[in-house]
Tab-separated table of C-alpha atoms in Angstrom:
chain	number	residue	atom	x	y	z
A	18	MET	CA	-48.239	-3.350	52.622
A	19	LYS	CA	-49.239	-6.144	50.175
A	20	LYS	CA	-50.745	-3.792	47.860
A	21	VAL	CA	-47.188	-1.908	47.894
A	22	LEU	CA	-45.509	-5.206	47.355
A	23	ALA	CA	-47.936	-6.171	44.421
A	24	ILE	CA	-46.975	-2.740	42.864
A	25	LEU	CA	-43.412	-3.511	43.465
A	26	VAL	CA	-43.596	-6.765	41.863
A	27	VAL	CA	-45.420	-5.583	38.980
A	28	GLY	CA	-43.201	-2.868	38.214
A	29	LEU	CA	-40.232	-5.250	38.328
A	30	ILE	CA	-41.733	-7.498	35.783
A	31	VAL	CA	-42.242	-4.677	33.511
A	32	PHE	CA	-38.748	-3.294	33.779
A	33	SER	CA	-37.460	-6.868	33.441
A	34	LEU	CA	-39.264	-7.438	30.209
A	35	GLY	CA	-38.166	-3.857	28.770
A	36	CYS	CA	-34.473	-4.906	29.766
A	37	ILE	CA	-34.958	-8.369	27.882
A	38	GLY	CA	-36.530	-6.440	24.839
A	39	GLY	CA	-34.110	-3.895	24.977
A	40	GLY	CA	-30.989	-6.410	25.017
A	41	GLU	CA	-31.486	-7.583	21.726
A	42	LYS	CA	-29.707	-4.629	19.534
A	43	THR	CA	-31.567	-4.154	16.157
A	44	GLN	CA	-29.392	-3.662	13.233
A	45	THR	CA	-31.204	-1.894	10.176
A	46	GLU	CA	-28.854	-2.500	7.115
A	47	THR	CA	-28.913	0.614	4.689
A	48	LEU	CA	-27.648	1.286	1.148
A	49	THR	CA	-25.088	3.882	2.622
A	50	GLY	CA	-22.317	1.523	3.784
A	51	ALA	CA	-23.479	2.479	7.533
A	52	GLN	CA	-25.959	0.475	9.865
A	53	LYS	CA	-27.654	1.269	12.898
A	54	ASP	CA	-26.079	-0.706	16.075
A	55	GLY	CA	-28.520	0.859	18.841
A	56	ASP	CA	-27.510	4.531	19.035
A	57	VAL	CA	-24.373	3.767	17.292
A	58	GLN	CA	-23.971	4.080	13.585
A	59	VAL	CA	-21.306	1.527	12.197
A	60	ILE	CA	-19.237	2.597	9.021
A	61	LYS	CA	-18.322	-0.132	6.976
A	62	ILE	CA	-14.767	0.292	5.493
A	63	GLY	CA	-13.057	-2.238	3.025
A	64	LEU	CA	-9.613	-3.289	2.934
A	65	LEU	CA	-8.409	-5.301	-0.179
A	66	THR	CA	-4.739	-6.580	0.253
A	67	ASP	CA	-2.548	-9.547	-0.336
A	68	LEU	CA	-2.674	-11.929	2.145
A	69	SER	CA	-1.552	-15.274	0.262
A	70	GLY	CA	-0.081	-14.126	-3.089
A	71	PRO	CA	3.384	-12.719	-4.652
A	72	ALA	CA	2.837	-9.564	-2.227
A	73	ALA	CA	1.699	-11.268	0.975
A	74	SER	CA	4.736	-10.122	2.843
A	75	LYS	CA	3.719	-6.625	2.552
A	76	GLY	CA	0.117	-7.319	2.452
A	77	GLN	CA	0.170	-8.705	6.147
A	78	ILE	CA	1.715	-5.624	7.353
A	79	VAL	CA	-1.093	-3.437	5.481
A	80	ARG	CA	-3.735	-5.644	7.355
A	81	ASN	CA	-2.044	-5.211	10.912
A	82	THR	CA	-1.681	-1.131	10.340
A	83	VAL	CA	-5.244	-1.040	9.288
A	84	GLU	CA	-6.296	-3.088	12.081
A	85	LEU	CA	-4.605	-0.734	14.333
A	86	ALA	CA	-6.261	2.120	12.695
A	87	GLU	CA	-9.739	0.691	13.449
A	88	GLU	CA	-9.012	0.127	16.967
A	89	ASN	CA	-7.883	3.638	17.248
A	90	ILE	CA	-10.392	5.326	15.512
A	91	ASN	CA	-12.855	3.571	17.688
A	92	LYS	CA	-11.099	4.447	20.874
A	93	TYR	CA	-11.176	8.045	19.149
A	94	PHE	CA	-14.784	7.896	18.879
A	95	GLY	CA	-15.706	6.901	22.525
A	96	GLU	CA	-13.371	9.526	23.963
A	97	LYS	CA	-14.967	12.020	21.883
A	98	GLY	CA	-18.517	11.079	22.732
A	99	LEU	CA	-19.335	10.200	18.881
A	100	PRO	CA	-22.092	8.049	18.044
A	101	TYR	CA	-19.979	6.006	15.616
A	102	ARG	CA	-18.028	2.833	14.954
A	103	VAL	CA	-15.767	1.827	12.437
A	104	GLU	CA	-15.852	-1.783	11.193
A	105	VAL	CA	-13.276	-3.035	8.657
A	106	LEU	CA	-14.065	-5.810	6.490
A	107	ILE	CA	-10.780	-7.706	5.214
A	108	GLU	CA	-10.530	-9.415	1.636
A	109	ASP	CA	-7.588	-11.256	0.230
A	110	THR	CA	-6.811	-10.307	-3.475
A	111	ARG	CA	-3.794	-12.348	-3.947
A	112	ALA	CA	-2.380	-9.514	-5.938
A	113	ASP	CA	-4.543	-10.825	-8.775
A	114	PRO	CA	-6.502	-8.264	-10.562
A	115	LYS	CA	-9.431	-10.788	-11.216
A	116	ALA	CA	-9.540	-11.512	-7.856
A	117	ALA	CA	-9.581	-8.075	-6.609
A	118	LEU	CA	-12.234	-7.030	-8.658
A	119	GLU	CA	-14.309	-10.224	-7.230
A	120	LYS	CA	-13.633	-9.070	-3.624
A	121	LEU	CA	-14.709	-5.364	-4.441
A	122	GLN	CA	-17.815	-6.791	-5.589
A	123	THR	CA	-18.265	-9.170	-2.505
A	124	LEU	CA	-17.402	-5.910	-0.267
A	125	LYS	CA	-20.164	-3.845	-2.505
A	126	ALA	CA	-22.694	-6.617	-1.809
A	127	GLN	CA	-21.899	-6.085	1.842
A	128	GLY	CA	-22.694	-2.472	1.780
A	129	VAL	CA	-19.090	-1.371	1.495
A	130	ASN	CA	-18.604	1.947	-0.504
A	131	ALA	CA	-15.291	2.977	0.619
A	132	ALA	CA	-12.154	0.796	0.630
A	133	VAL	CA	-8.231	0.903	1.083
A	134	GLY	CA	-5.861	-1.221	-0.955
A	135	LEU	CA	-4.735	-2.676	-4.157
A	136	TYR	CA	-1.698	-2.696	-6.256
A	137	SER	CA	-1.594	-0.717	-9.631
A	138	ASN	CA	-2.568	-3.930	-11.735
A	139	GLU	CA	-5.565	-4.183	-9.463
A	140	VAL	CA	-6.402	-0.886	-9.774
A	141	ARG	CA	-6.526	-1.420	-13.390
A	142	ASN	CA	-9.064	-4.070	-13.332
A	143	VAL	CA	-11.369	-2.516	-10.813
A	144	GLN	CA	-11.449	1.179	-11.818
A	145	LYS	CA	-14.400	0.656	-14.194
A	146	TYR	CA	-16.636	-1.112	-11.559
A	147	ALA	CA	-15.375	1.142	-9.003
A	148	THR	CA	-16.006	4.193	-10.827
A	149	SER	CA	-19.615	3.080	-12.237
A	150	ASN	CA	-20.868	2.074	-8.794
A	151	LYS	CA	-19.189	5.266	-7.160
A	152	ILE	CA	-17.039	3.351	-4.700
A	153	ILE	CA	-14.293	5.367	-3.169
A	154	LEU	CA	-10.883	3.785	-3.054
A	155	ILE	CA	-7.597	5.022	-1.331
A	156	SER	CA	-4.553	3.169	-2.409
A	157	PRO	CA	-1.485	2.819	-0.114
A	158	SER	CA	0.874	1.187	-2.902
A	159	SER	CA	-0.436	1.719	-6.475
A	160	THR	CA	2.178	3.622	-8.295
A	161	ALA	CA	1.587	3.289	-11.637
A	162	PRO	CA	1.302	6.498	-13.730
A	163	PRO	CA	-2.469	7.257	-14.264
A	164	LYS	CA	-2.623	6.520	-18.023
A	165	LEU	CA	-1.298	2.934	-17.031
A	166	ILE	CA	-4.005	2.139	-14.921
A	167	GLY	CA	-6.812	3.163	-17.157
A	168	PHE	CA	-7.219	6.861	-16.953
A	169	THR	CA	-6.795	9.553	-19.639
A	170	LYS	CA	-7.844	12.841	-17.639
A	171	PRO	CA	-8.181	13.539	-14.122
A	172	GLU	CA	-12.106	13.764	-13.894
A	173	GLU	CA	-12.202	10.088	-14.708
A	174	LYS	CA	-10.131	9.131	-11.459
A	175	LYS	CA	-12.476	11.055	-9.319
A	176	PHE	CA	-13.197	8.043	-6.806
A	177	ILE	CA	-9.954	6.554	-6.867
A	178	PHE	CA	-7.247	8.134	-4.703
A	179	ARG	CA	-3.463	6.962	-4.053
A	180	PHE	CA	-1.534	8.105	-1.057
A	181	VAL	CA	1.821	7.423	-2.523
A	182	PRO	CA	3.634	9.235	-5.284
A	183	THR	CA	3.420	7.639	-8.886
A	184	ASP	CA	6.634	5.997	-10.378
A	185	LEU	CA	7.565	9.074	-12.275
A	186	PHE	CA	9.189	9.913	-8.928
A	187	GLN	CA	10.610	6.389	-8.187
A	188	SER	CA	12.002	6.255	-11.600
A	189	LYS	CA	14.374	9.430	-10.995
A	190	VAL	CA	15.374	7.929	-7.856
A	191	ILE	CA	16.467	4.836	-9.517
A	192	ALA	CA	17.892	6.649	-12.262
A	193	THR	CA	20.176	8.793	-9.842
A	194	GLU	CA	20.819	5.731	-7.726
A	195	ILE	CA	22.172	3.559	-11.017
A	196	GLU	CA	24.352	6.723	-12.026
A	197	GLN	CA	25.889	7.140	-8.297
A	198	LEU	CA	26.574	3.259	-8.308
A	199	GLY	CA	28.810	3.866	-11.266
A	200	LEU	CA	26.810	1.519	-13.589
A	201	LYS	CA	27.096	1.992	-17.431
A	202	GLY	CA	24.976	-1.037	-18.705
A	203	ILE	CA	22.145	-2.578	-16.875
A	204	VAL	CA	19.693	-5.806	-17.708
A	205	ILE	CA	15.875	-5.484	-16.812
A	206	ALA	CA	13.828	-8.383	-15.446
A	207	TYR	CA	10.378	-6.952	-14.678
A	208	ARG	CA	6.648	-8.377	-14.105
A	209	GLY	CA	4.371	-8.033	-17.230
A	210	ASP	CA	1.822	-6.163	-15.432
A	211	ALA	CA	0.920	-2.135	-15.315
A	212	TRP	CA	3.120	-1.608	-12.558
A	213	GLY	CA	6.064	-3.453	-13.667
A	214	LYS	CA	5.734	-1.992	-17.370
A	215	GLY	CA	5.023	1.333	-16.088
A	216	LEU	CA	7.965	1.579	-13.652
A	217	ARG	CA	10.207	0.063	-16.499
A	218	ASP	CA	9.019	2.362	-18.953
A	219	ALA	CA	9.460	5.540	-16.515
A	220	LEU	CA	13.056	4.369	-15.809
A	221	VAL	CA	14.101	3.791	-19.395
A	222	GLY	CA	12.956	7.086	-20.343
A	223	GLU	CA	15.167	8.658	-17.522
A	224	ILE	CA	18.392	6.802	-18.457
A	225	GLU	CA	18.433	5.774	-21.757
A	226	SER	CA	20.671	8.504	-22.907
A	227	LYS	CA	23.135	7.716	-20.353
A	228	VAL	CA	23.217	3.976	-19.529
A	229	GLU	CA	23.114	0.985	-22.018
A	230	ILE	CA	20.211	-0.977	-21.638
A	231	GLY	CA	20.729	-4.510	-22.460
A	232	VAL	CA	18.142	-7.446	-22.435
A	233	ASN	CA	14.682	-6.813	-21.048
A	234	VAL	CA	12.988	-9.840	-19.641
A	235	GLU	CA	9.455	-9.687	-19.194
A	236	TYR	CA	7.870	-12.528	-16.843
A	237	PRO	CA	4.355	-13.206	-16.366
A	238	SER	CA	2.550	-11.634	-13.040
A	239	ASN	CA	-0.348	-14.179	-12.774
A	240	PRO	CA	1.066	-16.492	-12.116
A	241	THR	CA	4.865	-16.079	-11.658
A	242	PRO	CA	7.074	-18.603	-13.069
A	243	ALA	CA	7.873	-21.712	-11.166
A	244	ASP	CA	10.891	-22.277	-13.222
A	245	TRP	CA	13.116	-19.307	-13.926
A	246	SER	CA	15.802	-20.949	-15.771
A	247	PRO	CA	14.801	-19.651	-19.292
A	248	TYR	CA	14.895	-16.122	-17.733
A	249	ILE	CA	18.188	-16.750	-15.994
A	250	SER	CA	19.585	-17.875	-19.082
A	251	LYS	CA	18.615	-14.647	-20.783
A	252	LEU	CA	19.786	-12.293	-18.150
A	253	GLU	CA	23.178	-13.967	-17.946
A	254	ASP	CA	23.457	-13.546	-21.712
A	255	GLY	CA	22.596	-10.041	-21.491
A	256	VAL	CA	24.942	-9.289	-18.461
A	257	LYS	CA	28.132	-11.277	-20.353
A	258	GLU	CA	27.718	-9.071	-23.390
A	259	LEU	CA	27.477	-5.751	-21.041
A	260	ILE	CA	30.543	-7.082	-18.877
A	261	SER	CA	32.502	-7.410	-22.043
A	262	LYS	CA	32.106	-3.716	-22.594
A	263	TYR	CA	32.242	-2.219	-19.030
A	264	GLY	CA	33.549	-4.723	-16.812
A	265	LYS	CA	31.965	-6.395	-13.844
A	266	ASP	CA	31.801	-3.301	-11.388
A	267	ASN	CA	30.128	-1.242	-13.959
A	268	VAL	CA	27.229	-3.558	-14.804
A	269	GLY	CA	23.933	-4.237	-13.026
A	270	VAL	CA	20.516	-6.188	-13.158
A	271	TRP	CA	17.524	-3.950	-12.300
A	272	ALA	CA	14.609	-6.366	-10.917
A	273	VAL	CA	11.066	-5.113	-11.014
A	274	GLY	CA	9.130	-7.693	-8.550
A	275	PHE	CA	7.575	-8.735	-5.497
A	276	ASP	CA	8.237	-11.824	-3.380
A	277	GLU	CA	8.962	-13.855	-6.449
A	278	VAL	CA	12.087	-12.333	-6.671
A	279	ALA	CA	13.241	-14.219	-3.721
A	280	THR	CA	12.506	-17.360	-5.699
A	281	LEU	CA	14.465	-15.739	-8.859
A	282	LEU	CA	17.499	-15.421	-6.597
A	283	THR	CA	17.211	-18.790	-5.092
A	284	GLN	CA	17.297	-20.735	-8.646
A	285	ILE	CA	20.249	-18.577	-9.846
A	286	PRO	CA	23.531	-21.108	-9.790
A	287	ASP	CA	26.182	-20.000	-7.285
A	288	ASP	CA	28.860	-19.313	-10.056
A	289	SER	CA	26.380	-17.452	-12.369
A	290	VAL	CA	27.541	-14.174	-13.634
A	291	LEU	CA	24.483	-12.467	-12.224
A	292	LEU	CA	25.682	-13.073	-8.885
A	293	GLN	CA	28.721	-11.248	-9.707
A	294	VAL	CA	27.214	-7.673	-10.297
A	295	LYS	CA	25.209	-5.162	-8.321
A	296	TRP	CA	21.560	-5.720	-8.217
A	297	ILE	CA	18.748	-2.962	-7.868
A	298	GLY	CA	15.363	-3.498	-6.486
A	299	THR	CA	12.233	-1.190	-6.025
A	300	ASP	CA	9.673	-0.172	-3.279
A	301	ALA	CA	7.968	-3.644	-3.397
A	302	MET	CA	11.070	-5.615	-2.232
A	303	VAL	CA	12.168	-3.140	0.901
A	304	GLY	CA	11.681	-5.213	3.991
A	305	ASN	CA	10.708	-8.538	2.100
A	306	GLN	CA	11.502	-10.877	4.600
A	307	LYS	CA	10.853	-14.057	2.092
A	308	ILE	CA	14.239	-12.718	0.471
A	309	ILE	CA	15.921	-12.512	3.756
A	310	GLU	CA	14.740	-16.140	4.837
A	311	GLU	CA	15.465	-17.843	1.470
A	312	THR	CA	18.290	-16.358	-0.306
A	313	LYS	CA	19.939	-13.840	2.302
A	314	GLY	CA	23.417	-15.010	1.236
A	315	LYS	CA	22.926	-13.951	-2.514
A	316	ALA	CA	21.055	-11.101	-1.677
A	317	VAL	CA	23.910	-9.823	0.229
A	318	LYS	CA	26.307	-10.678	-2.392
A	319	VAL	CA	24.362	-8.311	-4.956
A	320	GLY	CA	23.124	-5.739	-2.811
A	321	LEU	CA	19.678	-5.591	-3.990
A	322	PHE	CA	19.807	-1.610	-3.411
A	323	SER	CA	16.061	-0.583	-3.306
A	324	THR	CA	14.129	2.464	-3.041
A	325	GLN	CA	11.000	3.159	-1.037
A	326	PHE	CA	8.770	6.588	-0.648
A	327	TYR	CA	9.402	7.815	2.884
A	328	SER	CA	7.423	10.400	4.658
A	329	GLU	CA	6.836	10.140	8.407
A	330	SER	CA	5.927	12.362	11.297
A	331	ASP	CA	6.138	12.594	14.953
A	332	GLU	CA	3.059	10.238	15.120
A	333	THR	CA	5.070	7.496	13.482
A	334	THR	CA	7.038	6.694	16.616
A	335	LYS	CA	4.082	5.775	18.650
A	336	LEU	CA	2.402	3.910	16.085
A	337	LYS	CA	5.578	1.923	15.374
A	338	GLU	CA	5.890	0.975	19.117
A	339	THR	CA	2.340	-0.519	19.242
A	340	PHE	CA	2.705	-2.052	16.158
A	341	LYS	CA	6.015	-3.981	17.569
A	342	ALA	CA	4.110	-4.885	20.808
A	343	LYS	CA	1.268	-6.224	19.165
A	344	PHE	CA	2.390	-7.725	15.816
A	345	GLY	CA	6.357	-7.771	16.143
A	346	GLY	CA	8.556	-6.258	13.520
A	347	GLU	CA	7.688	-2.731	12.170
A	348	PRO	CA	5.223	-1.319	9.565
A	349	ASP	CA	6.595	-0.187	6.314
A	350	GLN	CA	5.627	2.775	4.348
A	351	TYR	CA	2.720	0.946	2.534
A	352	GLY	CA	1.631	0.218	6.029
A	353	LEU	CA	1.708	3.663	7.270
A	354	ASN	CA	-0.145	4.689	4.113
A	355	ALA	CA	-2.973	2.617	4.404
A	356	TYR	CA	-3.226	3.540	8.157
A	357	ASP	CA	-3.683	7.371	7.079
A	358	ALA	CA	-6.147	6.173	4.431
A	359	THR	CA	-8.144	4.402	6.887
A	360	TRP	CA	-8.300	7.513	9.042
A	361	VAL	CA	-9.090	9.980	6.122
A	362	LEU	CA	-11.905	7.480	4.970
A	363	VAL	CA	-13.544	7.229	8.274
A	364	LEU	CA	-13.402	11.089	9.016
A	365	ALA	CA	-14.802	11.708	5.742
A	366	TYR	CA	-17.546	9.412	5.980
A	367	VAL	CA	-18.753	10.749	9.311
A	368	GLU	CA	-18.404	14.577	7.897
A	369	VAL	CA	-20.687	13.203	5.132
A	370	LEU	CA	-23.375	11.420	7.666
A	371	LYS	CA	-23.359	14.849	9.592
A	372	GLU	CA	-24.127	17.000	7.008
A	373	LYS	CA	-26.507	14.788	4.628
A	374	GLY	CA	-27.696	12.056	7.467
A	375	SER	CA	-26.934	9.422	4.564
A	376	TYR	CA	-23.971	8.491	2.460
A	377	ASP	CA	-23.566	10.232	-0.607
A	378	PRO	CA	-20.243	9.514	-2.954
A	379	ASP	CA	-20.085	12.642	-4.427
A	380	LEU	CA	-20.130	14.622	-1.314
A	381	MET	CA	-17.694	12.067	0.002
A	382	VAL	CA	-14.835	12.826	-2.694
A	383	GLN	CA	-15.589	16.726	-1.783
A	384	LYS	CA	-14.978	15.786	2.068
A	385	ILE	CA	-12.049	13.723	1.682
A	386	LYS	CA	-10.098	16.691	0.152
A	387	GLU	CA	-11.896	19.045	2.901
A	388	VAL	CA	-10.654	16.200	5.541
A	389	LEU	CA	-7.065	15.971	4.477
A	390	GLU	CA	-6.543	19.545	5.264
A	391	LYS	CA	-7.988	19.319	8.530
A	392	TYR	CA	-6.140	15.988	9.220
A	393	ASN	CA	-2.873	17.572	7.968
A	394	SER	CA	-3.227	20.373	10.539
A	395	GLY	CA	-4.163	18.171	13.709
A	396	ALA	CA	-7.567	19.948	13.846
A	397	TYR	CA	-9.310	16.384	14.921
A	398	GLY	CA	-6.817	15.905	17.633
A	399	VAL	CA	-4.838	13.170	15.572
A	400	GLU	CA	-2.186	13.695	12.851
A	401	PRO	CA	-0.929	11.875	9.773
A	402	VAL	CA	1.487	9.216	10.462
A	403	THR	CA	2.949	10.045	6.963
A	404	GLY	CA	3.403	13.688	7.277
A	405	THR	CA	1.436	16.209	5.233
A	406	ILE	CA	-0.403	14.443	2.519
A	407	GLU	CA	-0.677	16.755	-0.468
A	408	LEU	CA	-2.598	15.444	-3.778
A	409	ASP	CA	-2.133	16.450	-7.227
A	410	GLU	CA	-4.912	16.907	-9.880
A	411	TRP	CA	-5.237	12.992	-10.305
A	412	ASN	CA	-5.864	12.327	-6.808
A	413	ASP	CA	-2.309	11.102	-6.327
A	414	ARG	CA	0.129	12.174	-3.798
A	415	ALA	CA	1.818	15.146	-5.198
A	416	SER	CA	5.702	14.413	-4.174
A	417	GLY	CA	7.792	12.886	-1.609
A	418	ASP	CA	11.155	11.709	-0.728
A	419	TYR	CA	12.594	8.163	-1.023
A	420	THR	CA	15.038	6.121	0.995
A	421	ILE	CA	17.477	3.520	-0.239
A	422	TYR	CA	18.071	0.164	1.337
A	423	ARG	CA	20.362	-2.932	0.985
A	424	VAL	CA	20.328	-6.426	2.272
A	425	THR	CA	23.177	-7.170	4.862
A	426	GLU	CA	23.944	-9.912	6.899
A	427	GLY	CA	21.733	-8.014	9.521
A	428	GLY	CA	18.780	-7.817	7.104
A	429	TRP	CA	17.503	-4.836	5.310
A	430	LYS	CA	19.371	-1.715	6.098
A	431	LEU	CA	18.949	1.900	5.515
A	432	ILE	CA	22.103	3.502	3.355
A	433	GLY	CA	20.750	6.502	1.811
A	434	ALA	CA	17.936	9.158	1.272
A	435	TRP	CA	16.765	10.731	-1.719
A	436	LYS	CA	15.341	14.486	-1.357
A	437	SER	CA	12.808	15.758	-3.960
A	438	ASP	CA	13.700	19.310	-3.318
A	439	THR	CA	17.493	18.534	-4.401
A	440	GLY	CA	16.892	15.526	-6.586
A	441	LYS	CA	20.209	14.012	-4.925
A	442	ILE	CA	21.091	11.124	-2.730
A	443	GLU	CA	22.551	11.457	0.618
A	444	TRP	CA	24.338	8.246	1.487
A	445	PHE	CA	24.700	7.359	4.935
A	446	GLU	CA	27.352	4.681	4.221
A	447	LYS	CA	29.449	4.000	0.983
A	448	PRO	CA	27.018	1.641	-1.368
């Protein structure tokens, strides 16, 4: 009996030592953007978004939706018995091109080879580094035409994808909006960056033969003005000149900006002629809570009619419910695009690891396109929240519909939709 007890005790000690040693999970860092965590391979994905700059109101939504994607993907791996786990590393770019490059370099140093995020001016500044280091980027929000972010031919843009149509589409929507609002003359205030200049140029090309374009007021984007009085004065002079020709009802202001538009409106005097005409915005303003919180009264007065790319699916409702329960509010289109971008990056990463056993950026590009087809069809058991995602030769979303919002006493309100197949706006209520 004593002999049996001795054997049991020795066995127990050996087993305990084995448990202690096994309890310390070793992590072997690789240069593949993935690491071993026990028997689970951790896939690192970066998120580059504005959390404290002029587009922070939208950046936080992007962050929240990507966090939901991270949770849902890891749940998916568990349910499917797949030996992977995704880890999202988040960096605040402040919508600053210089900071965006620094943050991308930080992510690269941490073993990240694929990331979601960035606006057009940021993409322009990081694209050479991303391309030379073969870092895959999927932007949910960069809309400037390819040539304005530094590309002259599609093959140069191999590693950079955008899950949103370019402003060559949005400019058509805004042009139709201007026409149907009955405007015969407009003045323009726009950010002096790749996005602002690109959208401004695209719209001018659409309307210059039909609408008189008065003063064009370009303002700095980094940083944006603290004192808007010089810009307000120029806009007022331009509006007065157009009113003398066409009358107040036929003149408008088109503002191309982010959160700074709220500051601009706040500094406009209550008796200014600028508040006596219609204002038109862009996709970067839709749902902007800073405008509602700081200057809703003025925004209601001018309307701030703003367009936004729109594409949803049956899956969108579920995500919106989860988002509201966890964060409050509702994800916007940029957030939804970022959610899909995260899924596609991770699923493509898994396909690469399955095929080669390690990361390969060139194969990753190929797999993204293959994964998109499967993701669109529901082959993975999950589907896009932004509907079918089709890319053009530049790896940008090929087309899409747009919705139109305005500011009301109740906040941002959907009032119309532009259909790409007809090129027309269906108004849900009179603008």
